[in-house]
Short mmCIF file of C-alpha atoms and ligand atoms in Angstrom, two decimals:
data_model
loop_
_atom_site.label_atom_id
_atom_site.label_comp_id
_atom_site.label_asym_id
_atom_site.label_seq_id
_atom_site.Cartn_x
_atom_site.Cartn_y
_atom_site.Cartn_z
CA UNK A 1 -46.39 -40.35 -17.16
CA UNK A 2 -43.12 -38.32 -16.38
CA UNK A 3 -42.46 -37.09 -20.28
CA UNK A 4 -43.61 -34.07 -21.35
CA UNK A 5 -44.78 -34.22 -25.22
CA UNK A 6 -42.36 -33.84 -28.21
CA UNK A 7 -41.46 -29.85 -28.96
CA UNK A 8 -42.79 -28.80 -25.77
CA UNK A 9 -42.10 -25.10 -25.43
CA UNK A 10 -39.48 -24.64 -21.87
CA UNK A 11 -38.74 -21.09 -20.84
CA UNK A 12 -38.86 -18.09 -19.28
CA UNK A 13 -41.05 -15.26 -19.02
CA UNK A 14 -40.39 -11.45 -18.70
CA UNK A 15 -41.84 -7.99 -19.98
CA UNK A 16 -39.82 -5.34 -21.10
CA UNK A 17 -40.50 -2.61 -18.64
CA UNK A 18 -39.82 -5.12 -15.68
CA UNK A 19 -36.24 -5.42 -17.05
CA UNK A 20 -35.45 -3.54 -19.64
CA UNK A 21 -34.47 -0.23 -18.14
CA UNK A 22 -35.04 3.36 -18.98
CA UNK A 23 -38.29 2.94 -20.25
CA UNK A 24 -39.31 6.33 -19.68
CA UNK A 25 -41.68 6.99 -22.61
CA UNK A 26 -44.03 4.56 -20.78
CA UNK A 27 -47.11 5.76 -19.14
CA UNK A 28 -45.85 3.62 -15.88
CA UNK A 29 -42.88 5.34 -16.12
CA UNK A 30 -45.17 8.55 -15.69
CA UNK A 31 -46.82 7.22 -12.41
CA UNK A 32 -43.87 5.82 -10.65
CA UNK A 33 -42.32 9.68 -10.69
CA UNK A 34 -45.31 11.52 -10.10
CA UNK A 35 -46.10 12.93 -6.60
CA UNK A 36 -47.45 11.34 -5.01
CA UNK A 37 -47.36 7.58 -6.61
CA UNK A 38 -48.55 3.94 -5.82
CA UNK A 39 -45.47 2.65 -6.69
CA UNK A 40 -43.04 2.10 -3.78
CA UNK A 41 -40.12 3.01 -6.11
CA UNK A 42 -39.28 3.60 -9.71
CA UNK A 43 -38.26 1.27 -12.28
CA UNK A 44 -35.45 2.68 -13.23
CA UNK A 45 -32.13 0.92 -14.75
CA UNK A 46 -34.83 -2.56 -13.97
CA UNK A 47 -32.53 -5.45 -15.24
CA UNK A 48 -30.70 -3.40 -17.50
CA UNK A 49 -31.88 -6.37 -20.42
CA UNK A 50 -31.86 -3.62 -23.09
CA UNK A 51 -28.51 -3.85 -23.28
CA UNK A 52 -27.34 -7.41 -22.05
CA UNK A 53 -29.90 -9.16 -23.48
CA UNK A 54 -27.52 -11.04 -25.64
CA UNK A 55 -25.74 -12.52 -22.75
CA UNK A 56 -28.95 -12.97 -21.07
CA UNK A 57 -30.04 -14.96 -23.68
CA UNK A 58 -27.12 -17.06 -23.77
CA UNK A 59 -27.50 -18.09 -20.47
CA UNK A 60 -31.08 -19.25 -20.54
CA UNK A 61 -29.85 -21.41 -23.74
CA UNK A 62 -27.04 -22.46 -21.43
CA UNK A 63 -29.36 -23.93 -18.44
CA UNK A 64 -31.08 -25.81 -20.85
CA UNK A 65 -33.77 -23.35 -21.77
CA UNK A 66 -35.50 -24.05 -25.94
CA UNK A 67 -37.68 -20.38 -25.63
CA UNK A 68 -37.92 -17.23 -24.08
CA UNK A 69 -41.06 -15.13 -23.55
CA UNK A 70 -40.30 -11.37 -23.88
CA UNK A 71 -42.24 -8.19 -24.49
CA UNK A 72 -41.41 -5.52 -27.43
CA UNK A 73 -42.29 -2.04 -26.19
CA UNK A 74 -44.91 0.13 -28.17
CA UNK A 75 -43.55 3.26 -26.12
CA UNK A 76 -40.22 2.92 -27.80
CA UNK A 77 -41.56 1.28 -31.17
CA UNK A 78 -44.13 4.03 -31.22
CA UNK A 79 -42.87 7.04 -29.49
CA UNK A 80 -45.37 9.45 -30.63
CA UNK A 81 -48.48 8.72 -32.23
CA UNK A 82 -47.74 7.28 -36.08
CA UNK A 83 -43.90 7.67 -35.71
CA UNK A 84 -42.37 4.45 -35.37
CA UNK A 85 -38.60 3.98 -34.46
CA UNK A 86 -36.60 2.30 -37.08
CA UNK A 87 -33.96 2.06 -34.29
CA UNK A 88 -35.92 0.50 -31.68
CA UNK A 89 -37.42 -1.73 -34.22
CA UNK A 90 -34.03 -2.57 -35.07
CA UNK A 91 -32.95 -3.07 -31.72
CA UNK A 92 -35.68 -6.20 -31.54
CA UNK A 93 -34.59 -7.62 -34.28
CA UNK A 94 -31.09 -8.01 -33.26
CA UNK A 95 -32.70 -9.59 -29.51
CA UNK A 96 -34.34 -11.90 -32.08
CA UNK A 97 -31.96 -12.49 -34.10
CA UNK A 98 -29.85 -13.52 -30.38
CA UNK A 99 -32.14 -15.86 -29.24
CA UNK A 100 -32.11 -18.17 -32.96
CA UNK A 101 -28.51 -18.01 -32.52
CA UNK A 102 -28.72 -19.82 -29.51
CA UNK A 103 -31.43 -22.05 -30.52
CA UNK A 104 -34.58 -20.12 -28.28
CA UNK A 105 -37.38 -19.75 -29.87
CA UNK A 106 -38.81 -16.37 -29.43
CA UNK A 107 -42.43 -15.71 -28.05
CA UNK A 108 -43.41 -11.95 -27.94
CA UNK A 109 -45.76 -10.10 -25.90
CA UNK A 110 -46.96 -7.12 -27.71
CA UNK A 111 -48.29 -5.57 -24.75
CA UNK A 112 -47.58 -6.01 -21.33
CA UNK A 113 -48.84 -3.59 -19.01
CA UNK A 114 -47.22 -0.45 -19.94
CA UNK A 115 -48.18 1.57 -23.11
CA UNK A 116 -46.83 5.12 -24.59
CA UNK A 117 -47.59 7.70 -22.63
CA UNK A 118 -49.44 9.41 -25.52
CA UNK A 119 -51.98 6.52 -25.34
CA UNK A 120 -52.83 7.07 -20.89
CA UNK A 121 -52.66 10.87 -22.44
CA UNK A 122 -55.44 9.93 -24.50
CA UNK A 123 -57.85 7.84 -22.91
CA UNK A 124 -55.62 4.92 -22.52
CA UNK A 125 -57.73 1.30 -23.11
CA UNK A 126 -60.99 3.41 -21.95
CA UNK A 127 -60.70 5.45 -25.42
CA UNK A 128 -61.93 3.23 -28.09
CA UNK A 129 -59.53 4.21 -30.99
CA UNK A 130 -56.57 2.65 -28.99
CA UNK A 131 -57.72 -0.93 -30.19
CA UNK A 132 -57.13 0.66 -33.65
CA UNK A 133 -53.58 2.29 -32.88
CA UNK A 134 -52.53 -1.59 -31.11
CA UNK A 135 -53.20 -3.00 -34.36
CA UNK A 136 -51.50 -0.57 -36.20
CA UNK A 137 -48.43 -0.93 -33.97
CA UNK A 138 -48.75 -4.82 -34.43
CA UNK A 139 -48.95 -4.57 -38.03
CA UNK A 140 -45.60 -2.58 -38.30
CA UNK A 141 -43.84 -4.99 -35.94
CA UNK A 142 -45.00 -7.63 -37.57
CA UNK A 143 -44.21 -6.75 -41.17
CA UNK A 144 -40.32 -5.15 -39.62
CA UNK A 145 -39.94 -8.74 -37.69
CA UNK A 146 -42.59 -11.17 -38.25
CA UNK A 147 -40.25 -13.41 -40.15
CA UNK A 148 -37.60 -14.01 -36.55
CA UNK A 149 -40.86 -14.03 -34.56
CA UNK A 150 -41.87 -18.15 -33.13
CA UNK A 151 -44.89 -17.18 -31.09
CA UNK A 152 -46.69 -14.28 -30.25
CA UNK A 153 -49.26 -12.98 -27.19
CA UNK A 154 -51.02 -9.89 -28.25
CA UNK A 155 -52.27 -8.64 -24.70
CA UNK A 156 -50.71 -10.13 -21.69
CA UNK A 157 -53.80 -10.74 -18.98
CA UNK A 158 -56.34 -8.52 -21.01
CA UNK A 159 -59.26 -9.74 -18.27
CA UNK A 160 -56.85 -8.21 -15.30
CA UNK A 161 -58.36 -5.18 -14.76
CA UNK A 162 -62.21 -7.49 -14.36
CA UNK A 163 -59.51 -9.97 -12.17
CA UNK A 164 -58.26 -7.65 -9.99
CA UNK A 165 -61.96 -5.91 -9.77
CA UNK A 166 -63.13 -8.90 -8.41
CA UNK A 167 -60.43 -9.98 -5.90
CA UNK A 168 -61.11 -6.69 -4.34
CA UNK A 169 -57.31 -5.58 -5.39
CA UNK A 170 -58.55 -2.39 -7.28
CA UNK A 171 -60.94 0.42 -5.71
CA UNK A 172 -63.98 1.12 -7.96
CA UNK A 173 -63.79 3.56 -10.89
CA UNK A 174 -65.02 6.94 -8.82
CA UNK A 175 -62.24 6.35 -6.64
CA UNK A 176 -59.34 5.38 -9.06
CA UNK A 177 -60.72 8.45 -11.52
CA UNK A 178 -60.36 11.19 -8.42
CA UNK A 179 -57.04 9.43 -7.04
CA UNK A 180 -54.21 11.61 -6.22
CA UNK A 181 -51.92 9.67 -7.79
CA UNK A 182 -53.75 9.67 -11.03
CA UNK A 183 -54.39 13.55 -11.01
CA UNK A 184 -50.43 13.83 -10.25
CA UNK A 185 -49.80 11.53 -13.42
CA UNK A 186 -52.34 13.73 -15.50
CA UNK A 187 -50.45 17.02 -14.25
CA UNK A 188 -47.07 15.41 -15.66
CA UNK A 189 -48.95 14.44 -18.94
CA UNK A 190 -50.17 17.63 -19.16
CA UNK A 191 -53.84 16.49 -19.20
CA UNK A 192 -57.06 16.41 -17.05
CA UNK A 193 -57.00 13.63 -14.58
CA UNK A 194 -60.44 12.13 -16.46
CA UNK A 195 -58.12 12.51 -19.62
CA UNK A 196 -55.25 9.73 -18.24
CA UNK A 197 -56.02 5.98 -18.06
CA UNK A 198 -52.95 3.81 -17.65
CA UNK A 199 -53.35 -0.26 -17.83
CA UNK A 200 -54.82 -1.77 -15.71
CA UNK A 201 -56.01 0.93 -13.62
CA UNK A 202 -58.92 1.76 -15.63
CA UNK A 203 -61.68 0.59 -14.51
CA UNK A 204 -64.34 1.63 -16.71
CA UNK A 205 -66.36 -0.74 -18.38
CA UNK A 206 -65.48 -0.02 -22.22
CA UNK A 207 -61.98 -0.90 -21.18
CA UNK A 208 -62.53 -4.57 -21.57
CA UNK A 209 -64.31 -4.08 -25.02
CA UNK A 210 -61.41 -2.03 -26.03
CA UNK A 211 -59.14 -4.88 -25.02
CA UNK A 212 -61.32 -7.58 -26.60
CA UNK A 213 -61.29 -5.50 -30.11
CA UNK A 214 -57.64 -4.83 -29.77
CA UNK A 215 -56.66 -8.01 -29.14
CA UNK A 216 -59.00 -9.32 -32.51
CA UNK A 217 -57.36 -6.68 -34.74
CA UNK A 218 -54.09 -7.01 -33.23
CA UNK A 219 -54.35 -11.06 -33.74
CA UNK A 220 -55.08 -10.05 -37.55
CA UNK A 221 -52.33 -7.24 -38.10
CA UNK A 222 -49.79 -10.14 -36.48
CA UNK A 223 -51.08 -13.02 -39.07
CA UNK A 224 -50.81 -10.40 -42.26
CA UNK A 225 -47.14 -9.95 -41.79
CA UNK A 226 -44.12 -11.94 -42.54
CA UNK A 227 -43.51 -14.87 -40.97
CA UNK A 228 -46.43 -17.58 -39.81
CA UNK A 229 -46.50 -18.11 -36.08
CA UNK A 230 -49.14 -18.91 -33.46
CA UNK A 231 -50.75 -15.90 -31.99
CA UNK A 232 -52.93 -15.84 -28.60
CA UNK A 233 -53.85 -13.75 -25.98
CA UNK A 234 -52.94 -14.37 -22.20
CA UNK A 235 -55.02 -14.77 -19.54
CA UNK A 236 -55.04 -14.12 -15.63
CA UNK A 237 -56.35 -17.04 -14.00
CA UNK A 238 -55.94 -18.07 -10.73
CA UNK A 239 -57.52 -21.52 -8.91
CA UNK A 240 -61.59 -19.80 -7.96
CA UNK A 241 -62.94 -21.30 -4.94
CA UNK A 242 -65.86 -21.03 -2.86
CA UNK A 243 -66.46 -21.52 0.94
CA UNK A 244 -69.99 -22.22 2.21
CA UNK A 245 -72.12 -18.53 0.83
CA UNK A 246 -69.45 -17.36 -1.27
CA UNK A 247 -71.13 -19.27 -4.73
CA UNK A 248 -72.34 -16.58 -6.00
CA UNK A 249 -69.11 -14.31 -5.76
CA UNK A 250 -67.24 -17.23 -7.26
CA UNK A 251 -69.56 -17.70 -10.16
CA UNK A 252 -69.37 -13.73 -10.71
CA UNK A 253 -65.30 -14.29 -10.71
CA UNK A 254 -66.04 -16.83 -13.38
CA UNK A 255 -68.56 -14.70 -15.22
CA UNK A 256 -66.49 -11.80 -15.47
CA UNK A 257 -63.43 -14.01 -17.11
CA UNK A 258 -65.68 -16.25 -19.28
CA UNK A 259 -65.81 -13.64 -22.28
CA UNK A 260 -62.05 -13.79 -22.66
CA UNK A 261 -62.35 -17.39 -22.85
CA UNK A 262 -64.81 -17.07 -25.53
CA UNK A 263 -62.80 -14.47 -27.67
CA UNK A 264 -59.57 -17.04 -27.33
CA UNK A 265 -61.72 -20.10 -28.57
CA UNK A 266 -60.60 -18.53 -32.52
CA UNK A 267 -56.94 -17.85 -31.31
CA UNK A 268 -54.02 -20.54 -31.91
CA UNK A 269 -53.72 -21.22 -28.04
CA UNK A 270 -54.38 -19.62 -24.94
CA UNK A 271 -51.85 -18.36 -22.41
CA UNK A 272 -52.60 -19.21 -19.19
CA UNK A 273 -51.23 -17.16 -16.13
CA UNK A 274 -51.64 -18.43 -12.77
CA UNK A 275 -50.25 -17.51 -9.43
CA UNK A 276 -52.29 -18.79 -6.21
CA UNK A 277 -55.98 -19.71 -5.21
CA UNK A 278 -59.05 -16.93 -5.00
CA UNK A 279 -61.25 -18.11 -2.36
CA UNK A 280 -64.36 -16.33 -1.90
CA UNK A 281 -66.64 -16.20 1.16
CA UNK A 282 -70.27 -14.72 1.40
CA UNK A 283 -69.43 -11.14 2.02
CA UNK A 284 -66.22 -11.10 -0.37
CA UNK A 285 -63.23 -12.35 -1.23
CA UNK A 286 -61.12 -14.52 1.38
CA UNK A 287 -57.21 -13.47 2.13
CA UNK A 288 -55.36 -16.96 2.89
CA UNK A 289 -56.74 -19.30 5.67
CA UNK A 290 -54.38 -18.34 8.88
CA UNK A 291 -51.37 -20.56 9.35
CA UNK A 292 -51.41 -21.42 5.47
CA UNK A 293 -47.29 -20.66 3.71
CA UNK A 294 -47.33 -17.32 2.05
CA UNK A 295 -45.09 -16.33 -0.69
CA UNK A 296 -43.67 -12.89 -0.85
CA UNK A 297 -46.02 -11.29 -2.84
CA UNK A 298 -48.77 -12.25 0.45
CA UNK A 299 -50.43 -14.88 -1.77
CA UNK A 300 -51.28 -18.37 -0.59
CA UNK A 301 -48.78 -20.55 -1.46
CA UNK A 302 -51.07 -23.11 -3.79
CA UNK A 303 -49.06 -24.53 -6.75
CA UNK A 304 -52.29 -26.89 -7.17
CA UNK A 305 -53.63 -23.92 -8.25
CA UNK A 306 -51.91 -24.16 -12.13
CA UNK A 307 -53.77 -27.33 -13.25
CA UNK A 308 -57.09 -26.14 -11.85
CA UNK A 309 -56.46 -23.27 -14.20
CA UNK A 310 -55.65 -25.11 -17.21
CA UNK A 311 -58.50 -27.28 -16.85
CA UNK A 312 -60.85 -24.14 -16.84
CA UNK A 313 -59.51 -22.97 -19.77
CA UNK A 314 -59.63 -25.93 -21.87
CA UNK A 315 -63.13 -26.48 -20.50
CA UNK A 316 -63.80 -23.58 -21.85
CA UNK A 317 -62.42 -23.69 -25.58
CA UNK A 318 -61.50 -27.66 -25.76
CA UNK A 319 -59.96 -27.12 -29.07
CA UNK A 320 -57.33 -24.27 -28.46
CA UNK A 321 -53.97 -25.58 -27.32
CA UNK A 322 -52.75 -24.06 -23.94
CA UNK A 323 -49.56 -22.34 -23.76
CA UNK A 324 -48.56 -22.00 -19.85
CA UNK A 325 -47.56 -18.69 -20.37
CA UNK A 326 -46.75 -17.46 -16.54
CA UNK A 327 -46.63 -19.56 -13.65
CA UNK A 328 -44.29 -19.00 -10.73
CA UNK A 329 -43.55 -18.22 -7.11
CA UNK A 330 -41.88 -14.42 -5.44
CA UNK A 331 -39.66 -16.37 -2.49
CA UNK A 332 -36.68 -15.66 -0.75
CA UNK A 333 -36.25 -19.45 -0.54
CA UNK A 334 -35.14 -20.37 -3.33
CA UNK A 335 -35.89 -24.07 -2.28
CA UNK A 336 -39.13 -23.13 -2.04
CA UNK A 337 -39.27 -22.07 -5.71
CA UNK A 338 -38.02 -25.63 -6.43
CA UNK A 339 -40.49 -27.61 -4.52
CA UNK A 340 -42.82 -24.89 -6.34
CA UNK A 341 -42.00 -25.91 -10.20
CA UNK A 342 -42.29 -29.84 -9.10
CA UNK A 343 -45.65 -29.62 -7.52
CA UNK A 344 -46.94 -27.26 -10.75
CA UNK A 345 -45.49 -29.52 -12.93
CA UNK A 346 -46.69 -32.75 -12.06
CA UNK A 347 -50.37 -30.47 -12.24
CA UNK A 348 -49.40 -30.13 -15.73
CA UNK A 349 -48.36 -33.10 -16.59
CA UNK A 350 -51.96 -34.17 -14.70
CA UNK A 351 -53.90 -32.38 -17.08
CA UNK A 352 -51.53 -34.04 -20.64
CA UNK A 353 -52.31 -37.07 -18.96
CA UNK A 354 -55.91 -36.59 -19.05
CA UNK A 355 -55.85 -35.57 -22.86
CA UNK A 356 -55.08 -31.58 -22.65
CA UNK A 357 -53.40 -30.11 -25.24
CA UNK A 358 -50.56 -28.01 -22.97
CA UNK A 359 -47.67 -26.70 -25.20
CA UNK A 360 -45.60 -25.25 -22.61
CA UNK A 361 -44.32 -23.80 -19.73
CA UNK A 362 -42.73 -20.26 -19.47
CA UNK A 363 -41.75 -19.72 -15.27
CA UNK A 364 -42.10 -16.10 -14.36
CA UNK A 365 -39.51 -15.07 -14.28
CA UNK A 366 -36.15 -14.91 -15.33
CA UNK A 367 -34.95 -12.25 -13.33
CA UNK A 368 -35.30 -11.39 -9.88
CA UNK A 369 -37.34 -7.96 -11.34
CA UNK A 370 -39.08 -4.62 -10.80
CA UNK A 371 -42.42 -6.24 -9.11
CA UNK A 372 -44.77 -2.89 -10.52
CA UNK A 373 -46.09 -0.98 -7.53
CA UNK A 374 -44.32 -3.58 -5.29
CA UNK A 375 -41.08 -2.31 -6.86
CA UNK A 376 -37.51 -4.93 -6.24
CA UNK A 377 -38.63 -6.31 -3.22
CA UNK A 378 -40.61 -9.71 -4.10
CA UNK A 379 -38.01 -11.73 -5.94
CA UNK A 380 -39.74 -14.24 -8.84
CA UNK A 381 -36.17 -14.34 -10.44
CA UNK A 382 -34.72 -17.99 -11.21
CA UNK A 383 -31.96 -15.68 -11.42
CA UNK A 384 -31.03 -13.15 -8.88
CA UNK A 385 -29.35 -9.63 -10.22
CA UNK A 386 -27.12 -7.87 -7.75
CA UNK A 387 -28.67 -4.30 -8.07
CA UNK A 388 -25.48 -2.35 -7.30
CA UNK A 389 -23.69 -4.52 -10.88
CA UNK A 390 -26.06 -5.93 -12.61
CA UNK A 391 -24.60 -9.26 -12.29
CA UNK A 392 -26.53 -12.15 -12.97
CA UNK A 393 -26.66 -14.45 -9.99
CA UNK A 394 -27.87 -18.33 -11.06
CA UNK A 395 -30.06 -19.75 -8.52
CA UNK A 396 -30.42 -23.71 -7.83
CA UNK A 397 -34.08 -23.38 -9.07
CA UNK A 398 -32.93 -22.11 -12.48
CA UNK A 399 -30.49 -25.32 -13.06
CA UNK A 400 -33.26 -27.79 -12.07
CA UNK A 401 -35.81 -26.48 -14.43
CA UNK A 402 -33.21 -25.84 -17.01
CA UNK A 403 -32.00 -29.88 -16.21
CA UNK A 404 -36.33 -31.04 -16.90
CA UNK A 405 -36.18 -28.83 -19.55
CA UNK A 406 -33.47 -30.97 -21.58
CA UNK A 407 -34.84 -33.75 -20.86
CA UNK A 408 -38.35 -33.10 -21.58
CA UNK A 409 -39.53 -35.05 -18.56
CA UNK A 410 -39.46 -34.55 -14.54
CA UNK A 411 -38.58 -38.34 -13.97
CA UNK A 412 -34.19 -37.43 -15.32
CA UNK A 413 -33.91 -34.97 -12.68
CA UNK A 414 -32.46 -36.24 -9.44
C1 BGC R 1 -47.77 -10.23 -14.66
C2 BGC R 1 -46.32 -9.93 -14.39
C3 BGC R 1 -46.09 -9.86 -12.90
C4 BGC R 1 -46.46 -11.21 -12.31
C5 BGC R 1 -46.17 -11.36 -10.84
C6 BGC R 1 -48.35 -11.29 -13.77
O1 BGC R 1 -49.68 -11.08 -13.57
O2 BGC R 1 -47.97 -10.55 -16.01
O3 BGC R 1 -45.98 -8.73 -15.03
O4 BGC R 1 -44.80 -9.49 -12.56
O5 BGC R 1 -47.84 -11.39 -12.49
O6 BGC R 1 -46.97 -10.56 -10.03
#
């Protein structure tokens, strides 16, 4: 089978601190100037998509692209606590508005990562009234643009802070609490360091409660709006593997993601977000076997790693449609980014074949973009961006998925 179904949903993925710019009422925005920081540099200018995202969009429609996967920004929506921003508000609408002009639908993530500083000021996701503040912030986006809005994500990756717990990618909660880097935030905030939680470097176990709640009364305050569109949360989920003695690791890897599963099983489909392959051994996680390809970001280079993903998650909630919602590759090659989308792709189109209900694909990510503590360096971008310009640089990888997106099939595309 080399067609994809009818409507399938082709696009892009992004978030709006990655490439938006300026986004300096964001509690990242906090960390990546305070000294001393995790981050390697700041955001800054990012992709400077505030401004051109009307030519951005254009071009996406241009390759052959029918959607675009975006986040709207609760620090500028939101910028103190109960004040909303008729501007930025109206700023979305008119990036909305941009991509039905040119025939994209929109999917929006309503948070991606960062949040208003006044929330990390506050307790971030380990302070149980910030599920109540997310919903009130969907609720006003969704009655100011619910009607332009195709698709929404409430939480992008609400399990990461369990994911990255588990891979061994985040220090335990004593450690991240007393960190310098968090005290220095704090200081900047103006608050005690036990005060300050910013996504996903909280680590304390309410956090994914808070998430879970947020992302039910978010889901609600999205579906009382205007407009009717499918709402869902997204999930990190790479391929889990065991070696010989590492099956009970793997099954706690799969333990600590199964109650995200089970909160998506009421949702209208479930995003799935996969990178690379988590092996686990008997005393821990498992970095790639030596000799195997890694891609920029260090990960194993395992695009079989998508489908084994997909089939978890419809395992897990067989009548929720999946959404591919991230899926891509950080390489300097971009020919390596092409072989990449095939080999994912013909996963997917593995798992339609065998009766799975898979919506779409969103590649992450647009833009070559700022890569969180990583900063420019690992490139994702189906389109590079000359930092100096801004200039949007069109790789080969970006005009063959745009070429299987128009044709809805991998079989056209020579
Ligand atoms: C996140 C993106 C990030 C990408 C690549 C995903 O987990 O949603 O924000 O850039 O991974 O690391």
């Amino acid at each position: 089978m080399k067609n994809f179904p009818a409507k399938f949903l082709w696009g892009t993925a992004t978030a709006a601190h990655q490439v938006e710019g300026g986004n300096w009422n964001s509690d990242c925005w906090l960390l990546e100037h305070a000294t001393p920081t995790a981050f390697v540099e700041p955001s800054g200018d990012a992709c400077d998509q505030y401004h051109r995202y009307g030519e951005d969009i254009a071009l996406l429609a241009g390759l052959g692209f029918n959607s675009y996967r975006f986040s709207i920004e609760w620090a500028r929506v939101e910028p103190e606590p109960g004040e909303f921003s008729a501007a930025a508000l109206e700023h979305y609408r008119r990036v909305l508005a941009a991509c039905h002009e040119n025939r994209i639908a929109p999917m929006v993530t309503l948070h991606h990562f960062t949040s208003p500083r006044w929330i990390a000021a506050q307790g971030g996701w380990e302070a149980a009234r910030t599920a109540d503040r997310f919903a009130s912030y969907c609720e006003r986006v969704a009655r100011e643009l619910g009607d332009l809005i195709a698709a929404a994500c409430t939480i992008n990756e609400l399990n990461s802070v369990q994911m990255l717990q588990t891979s061994g990618l985040i220090a335990p909660d004593e450690k991240i609490v007393g960190s310098r880097w968090r005290a220095a935030a704090a200081r900047a905030a103006a608050v005690a360091p036990e005060e300050f939680s910013a996504f996903p470097f909280c680590t304390r176990s309410i956090c994914r409660d808070v998430m879970l709640r947020a992302h039910r009364l978010g889901a609600q305050a999205l579906r009382s709006g205007r407009g009717k569109f499918p709402v869902g949360m997204t999930i990190a989920m790479e391929e889990i593997a065991a070696e010989p003695g590492g099956e009970a690791l793997r099954d706690a890897a799969l333990a600590a993601e199964a109650p995200f599963l089970e909160a998506a099983r009421g949702d209208d489909f479930i995003g799935v977000q996969n990178y690379t392959r988590q092996r686990f051994g008997p005393s821990g996680p498992l970095p790639p076997e030596p000799g195997a390809e890694l891609t920029l970001m260090g990960y194993e280079y395992r695009p079989q790693a998508l489908a084994a993903a997909i089939r978890r998650a419809a395992a897990a909630a067989p009548r929720v449609p999946i959404i591919v919602t991230e899926s891509g590759i950080a390489a300097a090659d971009d020919s390596r980014r092409v072989a990449f989308i095939d080999a994912t792709l013909a996963g997917v189109l593995g798992c339609i074949g065998d009766g799975i209900d898979v919506r779409g694909y969103f590649y992450w990510s647009m833009l070559d973009n700022y890569e969180w503590l990583l900063g420019y360096r690992p490139t994702f971008g189906l389109i590079g961006v000359d930092r100096a310009t801004q200039r949007r640089i069109v790789k080969p990888s970006a005009e063959h998925l745009g070429r299987i997106a128009r044709a809805n099939a991998v079989d056209a595309v020579e």
